[in-house]
Amino acid sequence: MSDKVYKRDKFLNVFPELVEELLQVLKDYGMSQEAIEWYKGNLNYNTPGGKLNRGISVVDTYIVLKGLKSADDLSVEEYKKIAILGWCIELLQAYFLVADDMMDQSITRRGQPCWYRNENVGNIAINDAFMLEAAIYVLLKKHFKSESYYVDLLELFHDVTFQTELGQLLDLITAPEDHVDLSKFSLEKHSFIVIFKTAYYSFYLPVALAMFAAGINDPKDLKQASDVLIPLGEYFQIQDDYLDCFGKPEDIGKIGTDIQDNKCSWVVNTALKLVTPEQRALLDKHYGQKNDDSEKNVKELFHNLGIQQIYLDYEEKTASDLKEKIAKVDESRGFKGEVLTKFLEKIYKRAK
């Protein structure tokens, strides 16, 4: 069994216990068996099905900060406690995705129908999304209320949730799928969207949670982490945008849809900076159109503009800048640059 599979399985083994804890809360309130079964289905359908990278990153970061070799060096109780913080991020992710799929009227998610499209779910999914978010605070209260950093955890989740929702708002009003207006697009807007919608909760949140749990809470250390993790999160999303357009479906595991879906992606925003009036007219005509011929025309334009090379140059410069920042990390208060290096290594030159 590979190390990655072992870590994932160990993390997954904690989730059923948390489901039972959450269902017990409903039982204590006197909820009907039908409601309890519904919540159980909601939790199990929407939370553990993804890659779990965010949640497992909390555990990985904590191990590095504690100077340990692996999760096996933690006691059962300590591992569970850190894993709970990881599962709280996965619950946050599930909350976002259930709501996001309704907003986008998406069909599938993680290889199965979106939750709202399941029989008898429909608009109940709105309340189900709220209940996924609420589960975070039930678990934090039960397992962390006596900890000195309890309020730090609460504030962190509240802040990052709001930041993510701000990013989603700007994304929704900038690039609605049914109304294409490229004059609303810009690289500056794209940067704000991806930092707020992705970087905070996917990169900064896992590390900050592990830092608080490890007793590293100096604002200077939190800033050292965010100064690398936020641009790293932006780089990750730009990479995602690039792969959606230029990656091979067999490598990335899906067929890219950003062009047809009118996404405010890095690729189109970079193109908008370079196009001639004739090329801009072509983009206006074909971008966001739900047909393969339009997509082909747009991709051909991106190719002619040399977007691939621009991305490769951006990737090298960004990786170099981030390595430079990591090399200057002050480790005198317990924070470790190794945490940041591991994140960068996972992302640099990925093909999927």
Coordinates of C-alpha atoms in Angstrom, one line a residue:
M1 CA 0.0 0.0 0.0
S2 CA 1.4 3.4 -1.0
D3 CA 2.0 6.1 1.6
K4 CA -0.7 8.3 0.0
V5 CA -3.3 5.5 0.1
Y6 CA -2.4 4.6 3.7
K7 CA -2.7 8.3 4.8
R8 CA -6.0 8.6 3.0
D9 CA -7.4 5.4 4.6
K10 CA -6.3 6.4 8.1
F11 CA -8.0 9.8 7.7
L12 CA -11.2 8.2 6.3
N13 CA -11.4 5.9 9.2
V14 CA -12.1 8.8 11.5
F15 CA -15.2 10.0 9.6
P16 CA -17.8 7.4 10.6
E17 CA -17.1 8.3 14.2
L18 CA -17.8 11.9 13.5
V19 CA -21.0 11.1 11.7
E20 CA -22.2 9.1 14.7
E21 CA -21.4 12.0 17.0
L22 CA -23.4 14.4 14.8
L23 CA -26.3 12.1 14.5
Q24 CA -26.3 11.7 18.3
V25 CA -26.9 15.5 18.6
L26 CA -30.0 15.1 16.4
K27 CA -31.2 12.2 18.6
D28 CA -30.6 14.3 21.8
Y29 CA -32.8 17.0 20.3
G30 CA -35.5 14.4 19.6
M31 CA -35.4 14.6 15.8
S32 CA -37.4 11.9 13.9
Q33 CA -35.7 8.8 12.6
E34 CA -36.4 10.0 9.1
A35 CA -34.6 13.3 9.7
I36 CA -31.6 11.5 11.3
E37 CA -31.3 9.2 8.3
W38 CA -31.6 12.2 5.9
Y39 CA -28.7 14.0 7.7
K40 CA -26.7 10.8 7.6
G41 CA -27.2 10.5 3.9
N42 CA -26.3 14.1 3.4
L43 CA -23.0 13.8 5.4
N44 CA -21.9 10.6 3.7
Y45 CA -22.9 11.6 0.2
N46 CA -21.2 15.0 0.2
T47 CA -18.2 14.9 2.5
P48 CA -15.8 12.0 2.0
G49 CA -15.9 11.6 -1.8
G50 CA -13.2 14.0 -2.9
K51 CA -9.5 13.9 -2.9
L52 CA -9.4 15.0 0.8
N53 CA -6.2 16.9 0.1
R54 CA -7.2 19.9 2.3
G55 CA -8.1 17.7 5.3
I56 CA -5.1 15.5 5.1
S57 CA -2.9 18.6 4.7
V58 CA -3.8 19.6 8.3
V59 CA -2.4 16.3 9.6
D60 CA 0.7 16.5 7.4
T61 CA 1.4 20.0 8.5
Y62 CA 1.0 19.2 12.2
I63 CA 3.4 16.3 11.8
V64 CA 6.1 18.5 10.3
L65 CA 5.6 21.2 12.9
K66 CA 5.9 18.6 15.7
G67 CA 9.1 17.2 14.1
L68 CA 7.6 13.7 13.7
K69 CA 8.1 11.3 10.9
S70 CA 4.5 10.1 10.2
A71 CA 1.0 10.0 11.6
D72 CA 1.9 6.7 13.3
D73 CA 4.0 8.7 15.8
L74 CA 0.9 10.3 17.2
S75 CA -1.3 8.7 19.8
V76 CA -4.7 7.5 18.7
E77 CA -6.3 10.5 20.6
E78 CA -4.0 13.1 19.2
Y79 CA -4.4 11.8 15.6
K80 CA -8.1 11.9 15.9
K81 CA -8.1 15.4 17.2
I82 CA -6.0 16.7 14.3
A83 CA -8.0 14.7 11.8
I84 CA -11.2 16.3 13.1
L85 CA -9.8 19.7 12.1
G86 CA -9.1 18.2 8.7
W87 CA -12.6 16.9 8.5
C88 CA -14.0 20.3 9.4
I89 CA -12.3 21.7 6.2
E90 CA -13.9 18.8 4.2
L91 CA -17.3 19.7 5.7
L92 CA -16.7 23.3 4.7
Q93 CA -15.8 22.1 1.2
A94 CA -18.9 20.0 1.1
Y95 CA -21.1 23.0 2.1
F96 CA -19.6 25.1 -0.6
L97 CA -20.0 22.4 -3.3
V98 CA -23.6 21.5 -2.5
A99 CA -24.5 25.2 -2.8
D100 CA -22.2 25.9 -5.8
D101 CA -23.8 23.0 -7.8
M102 CA -27.2 24.5 -7.3
M103 CA -26.0 28.0 -8.3
D104 CA -24.4 26.6 -11.5
Q105 CA -27.1 24.0 -12.1
S106 CA -24.4 21.4 -12.4
I107 CA -25.2 17.8 -13.3
T108 CA -22.5 15.7 -11.7
R109 CA -19.9 16.1 -8.9
R110 CA -17.2 13.6 -8.1
G111 CA -18.5 11.1 -10.6
Q112 CA -22.1 11.0 -9.2
P113 CA -25.2 13.2 -9.5
C114 CA -25.0 16.5 -7.7
W115 CA -26.8 16.2 -4.3
Y116 CA -29.7 18.5 -5.3
R117 CA -30.4 16.2 -8.3
N118 CA -31.0 13.1 -6.2
E119 CA -34.6 11.9 -5.9
N120 CA -36.7 13.9 -3.4
V121 CA -33.8 16.3 -2.6
G122 CA -34.2 19.3 -4.9
N123 CA -34.3 22.6 -2.9
I124 CA -33.9 20.8 0.4
A125 CA -30.2 20.8 -0.6
I126 CA -30.1 24.5 0.5
N127 CA -30.8 23.5 4.1
D128 CA -28.6 20.5 3.7
A129 CA -25.7 22.8 2.8
F130 CA -26.4 24.9 5.9
M131 CA -26.3 21.7 8.0
L132 CA -22.9 20.7 6.6
E133 CA -21.5 24.0 7.7
A134 CA -23.1 23.8 11.1
A135 CA -21.5 20.4 11.7
I136 CA -18.1 22.2 11.8
Y137 CA -19.1 24.2 14.9
V138 CA -20.7 21.2 16.6
L139 CA -17.5 19.3 16.3
L140 CA -15.2 22.2 17.3
K141 CA -17.3 22.8 20.4
K142 CA -17.3 19.2 21.4
H143 CA -13.6 18.5 20.9
F144 CA -11.8 21.9 21.3
K145 CA -13.9 24.0 23.7
S146 CA -11.4 23.5 26.5
E147 CA -8.4 24.4 24.3
S148 CA -6.7 27.8 24.7
Y149 CA -6.9 28.2 20.9
Y150 CA -10.7 27.4 20.6
V151 CA -11.6 31.0 19.7
D152 CA -8.8 31.2 17.2
L153 CA -10.3 28.1 15.4
L154 CA -13.8 29.7 15.4
E155 CA -12.6 33.0 14.1
L156 CA -10.4 31.3 11.4
F157 CA -13.4 29.3 10.1
H158 CA -15.7 32.3 10.1
D159 CA -13.2 34.6 8.4
V160 CA -12.2 32.1 5.7
T161 CA -15.8 31.1 5.0
F162 CA -16.7 34.8 4.4
Q163 CA -13.6 35.3 2.2
T164 CA -14.6 32.3 0.1
E165 CA -18.1 33.6 -0.3
L166 CA -16.8 37.0 -1.4
G167 CA -14.8 35.3 -4.1
Q168 CA -17.8 33.3 -5.2
L169 CA -19.9 36.5 -5.3
L170 CA -17.4 38.3 -7.6
D171 CA -17.2 35.2 -9.8
L172 CA -20.9 34.9 -10.1
I173 CA -21.5 38.5 -11.1
T174 CA -18.5 38.7 -13.4
A175 CA -19.0 35.5 -15.4
P176 CA -22.6 34.3 -15.4
E177 CA -22.8 31.2 -17.6
D178 CA -25.8 32.5 -19.5
H179 CA -24.5 36.0 -20.3
V180 CA -21.1 36.6 -21.9
D181 CA -19.6 40.0 -21.4
L182 CA -15.8 39.9 -21.7
S183 CA -15.6 43.6 -20.8
K184 CA -16.2 42.6 -17.2
F185 CA -13.1 40.4 -17.2
S186 CA -9.7 41.4 -16.1
L187 CA -6.6 39.8 -14.7
E188 CA -7.0 41.9 -11.5
K189 CA -10.5 40.6 -11.0
H190 CA -9.4 37.0 -11.7
S191 CA -6.7 37.4 -9.1
F192 CA -9.2 38.6 -6.4
I193 CA -11.6 35.8 -7.3
V194 CA -9.1 33.0 -7.0
I195 CA -7.4 34.3 -3.9
F196 CA -10.7 34.7 -2.1
K197 CA -12.5 31.7 -3.6
T198 CA -9.7 29.2 -3.5
A199 CA -6.4 30.2 -1.8
Y200 CA -7.7 31.0 1.7
Y201 CA -9.6 27.9 2.4
S202 CA -7.6 25.4 0.3
F203 CA -4.1 26.5 1.3
Y204 CA -4.0 28.9 4.2
L205 CA -6.7 27.3 6.3
P206 CA -5.2 23.8 6.6
V207 CA -1.8 25.2 7.7
A208 CA -3.2 27.8 10.1
L209 CA -5.4 25.1 11.8
A210 CA -2.4 22.9 12.3
M211 CA -0.3 25.8 13.6
F212 CA -2.9 26.7 16.2
A213 CA -3.1 23.0 17.3
A214 CA 0.7 22.9 17.5
G215 CA 0.9 26.0 19.7
I216 CA 2.3 28.3 17.0
N217 CA 0.1 31.3 17.0
D218 CA 2.4 34.3 16.7
P219 CA 0.9 36.8 14.1
K220 CA 4.3 37.0 12.5
D221 CA 4.3 33.2 11.9
L222 CA 0.8 33.3 10.5
K223 CA 1.8 36.1 8.2
Q224 CA 4.9 34.1 7.1
A225 CA 2.5 31.2 6.2
S226 CA 0.0 33.4 4.4
D227 CA 2.7 35.3 2.5
V228 CA 3.6 32.1 0.7
L229 CA 0.3 30.1 0.8
I230 CA -1.9 32.8 -0.7
P231 CA 0.2 33.3 -3.9
L232 CA 0.7 29.6 -4.0
G233 CA -3.1 29.1 -4.0
E234 CA -3.3 31.7 -6.8
Y235 CA -0.6 29.8 -8.8
F236 CA -2.6 26.5 -8.2
Q237 CA -5.8 28.0 -9.7
I238 CA -3.9 29.6 -12.6
Q239 CA -2.4 26.2 -13.2
D240 CA -5.9 24.6 -13.1
D241 CA -7.1 27.2 -15.6
Y242 CA -4.2 26.4 -17.9
L243 CA -4.7 22.6 -17.6
D244 CA -8.4 23.0 -18.4
C245 CA -7.5 24.5 -21.7
F246 CA -4.2 22.9 -22.6
G247 CA -4.0 19.7 -20.5
K248 CA -4.7 16.2 -21.9
P249 CA -8.1 14.8 -20.7
E250 CA -6.4 11.5 -20.0
D251 CA -4.0 13.3 -17.7
I252 CA -6.4 15.6 -15.9
G253 CA -9.2 13.1 -15.7
K254 CA -11.8 15.3 -17.3
I255 CA -12.6 17.3 -20.4
G256 CA -12.0 21.0 -19.9
T257 CA -15.2 23.1 -20.0
D258 CA -14.0 26.6 -19.0
I259 CA -14.3 28.1 -22.6
Q260 CA -17.9 26.9 -23.1
D261 CA -18.9 27.7 -19.5
N262 CA -17.8 31.4 -19.9
K263 CA -15.3 31.0 -17.0
C264 CA -13.3 34.1 -15.9
S265 CA -10.1 32.1 -16.3
W266 CA -6.5 33.2 -16.3
V267 CA -6.2 32.0 -19.9
V268 CA -8.9 34.2 -21.4
N269 CA -7.9 37.2 -19.2
T270 CA -4.3 36.9 -20.4
A271 CA -5.6 36.6 -24.0
L272 CA -7.6 39.8 -23.6
K273 CA -4.4 41.7 -22.8
L274 CA -2.9 40.6 -26.1
V275 CA -5.6 40.5 -28.7
T276 CA -5.9 42.8 -31.8
P277 CA -9.4 44.3 -32.4
E278 CA -10.0 41.5 -34.9
Q279 CA -9.0 38.8 -32.4
R280 CA -11.1 40.5 -29.8
A281 CA -14.2 40.3 -32.1
L282 CA -13.5 36.6 -32.6
L283 CA -13.3 36.1 -28.8
D284 CA -16.6 38.0 -28.2
K285 CA -18.3 35.9 -30.8
H286 CA -17.1 32.5 -29.7
Y287 CA -16.2 32.6 -26.0
G288 CA -18.8 31.1 -23.7
Q289 CA -20.7 29.5 -26.6
K290 CA -22.0 25.9 -26.0
N291 CA -20.6 24.3 -29.2
D292 CA -17.4 22.6 -30.1
D293 CA -16.7 24.7 -33.2
S294 CA -16.6 27.9 -31.1
E295 CA -14.4 26.2 -28.5
K296 CA -12.0 25.1 -31.3
N297 CA -11.8 28.7 -32.6
V298 CA -11.0 30.1 -29.2
K299 CA -8.4 27.4 -28.5
E300 CA -6.8 28.2 -31.9
L301 CA -6.6 31.9 -30.9
F302 CA -5.1 31.0 -27.5
H303 CA -2.5 28.9 -29.3
N304 CA -1.7 31.7 -31.8
L305 CA -1.2 34.2 -28.9
G306 CA 1.4 32.0 -27.4
I307 CA -0.5 31.5 -24.1
Q308 CA 1.3 28.2 -23.4
Q309 CA 4.7 29.8 -23.3
I310 CA 3.4 32.8 -21.3
Y311 CA 2.1 30.2 -18.7
L312 CA 5.4 28.3 -18.6
D313 CA 7.3 31.5 -18.0
Y314 CA 4.9 32.5 -15.3
E315 CA 5.2 29.1 -13.6
E316 CA 9.0 29.3 -13.5
K317 CA 9.0 32.9 -12.1
T318 CA 6.4 32.1 -9.5
A319 CA 8.1 28.9 -8.3
S320 CA 11.4 30.8 -8.1
D321 CA 9.8 33.7 -6.1
L322 CA 8.1 31.3 -3.7
K323 CA 11.3 29.3 -3.1
E324 CA 13.1 32.6 -2.3
K325 CA 10.4 33.5 0.2
I326 CA 10.5 30.1 1.8
A327 CA 14.3 30.3 2.1
K328 CA 13.9 33.5 4.2
V329 CA 11.3 32.0 6.7
D330 CA 12.2 32.8 10.3
E331 CA 11.9 29.5 12.2
S332 CA 12.9 30.9 15.6
R333 CA 9.4 30.7 17.0
G334 CA 8.6 27.1 15.8
F335 CA 7.2 27.6 12.4
K336 CA 9.0 25.6 9.6
G337 CA 9.6 26.4 6.0
E338 CA 9.4 22.7 5.2
V339 CA 5.6 23.0 5.5
L340 CA 5.6 25.5 2.6
T341 CA 8.1 23.5 0.6
K342 CA 5.9 20.4 0.7
F343 CA 2.9 22.4 -0.6
L344 CA 5.0 23.8 -3.5
E345 CA 6.4 20.4 -4.4
K346 CA 2.9 19.0 -4.7
I347 CA 1.9 21.7 -7.2
Y348 CA 5.0 22.6 -9.2
K349 CA 4.7 21.3 -12.8
R350 CA 1.7 19.0 -12.0
A351 CA -0.1 17.7 -15.0
K352 CA -3.5 16.8 -13.4

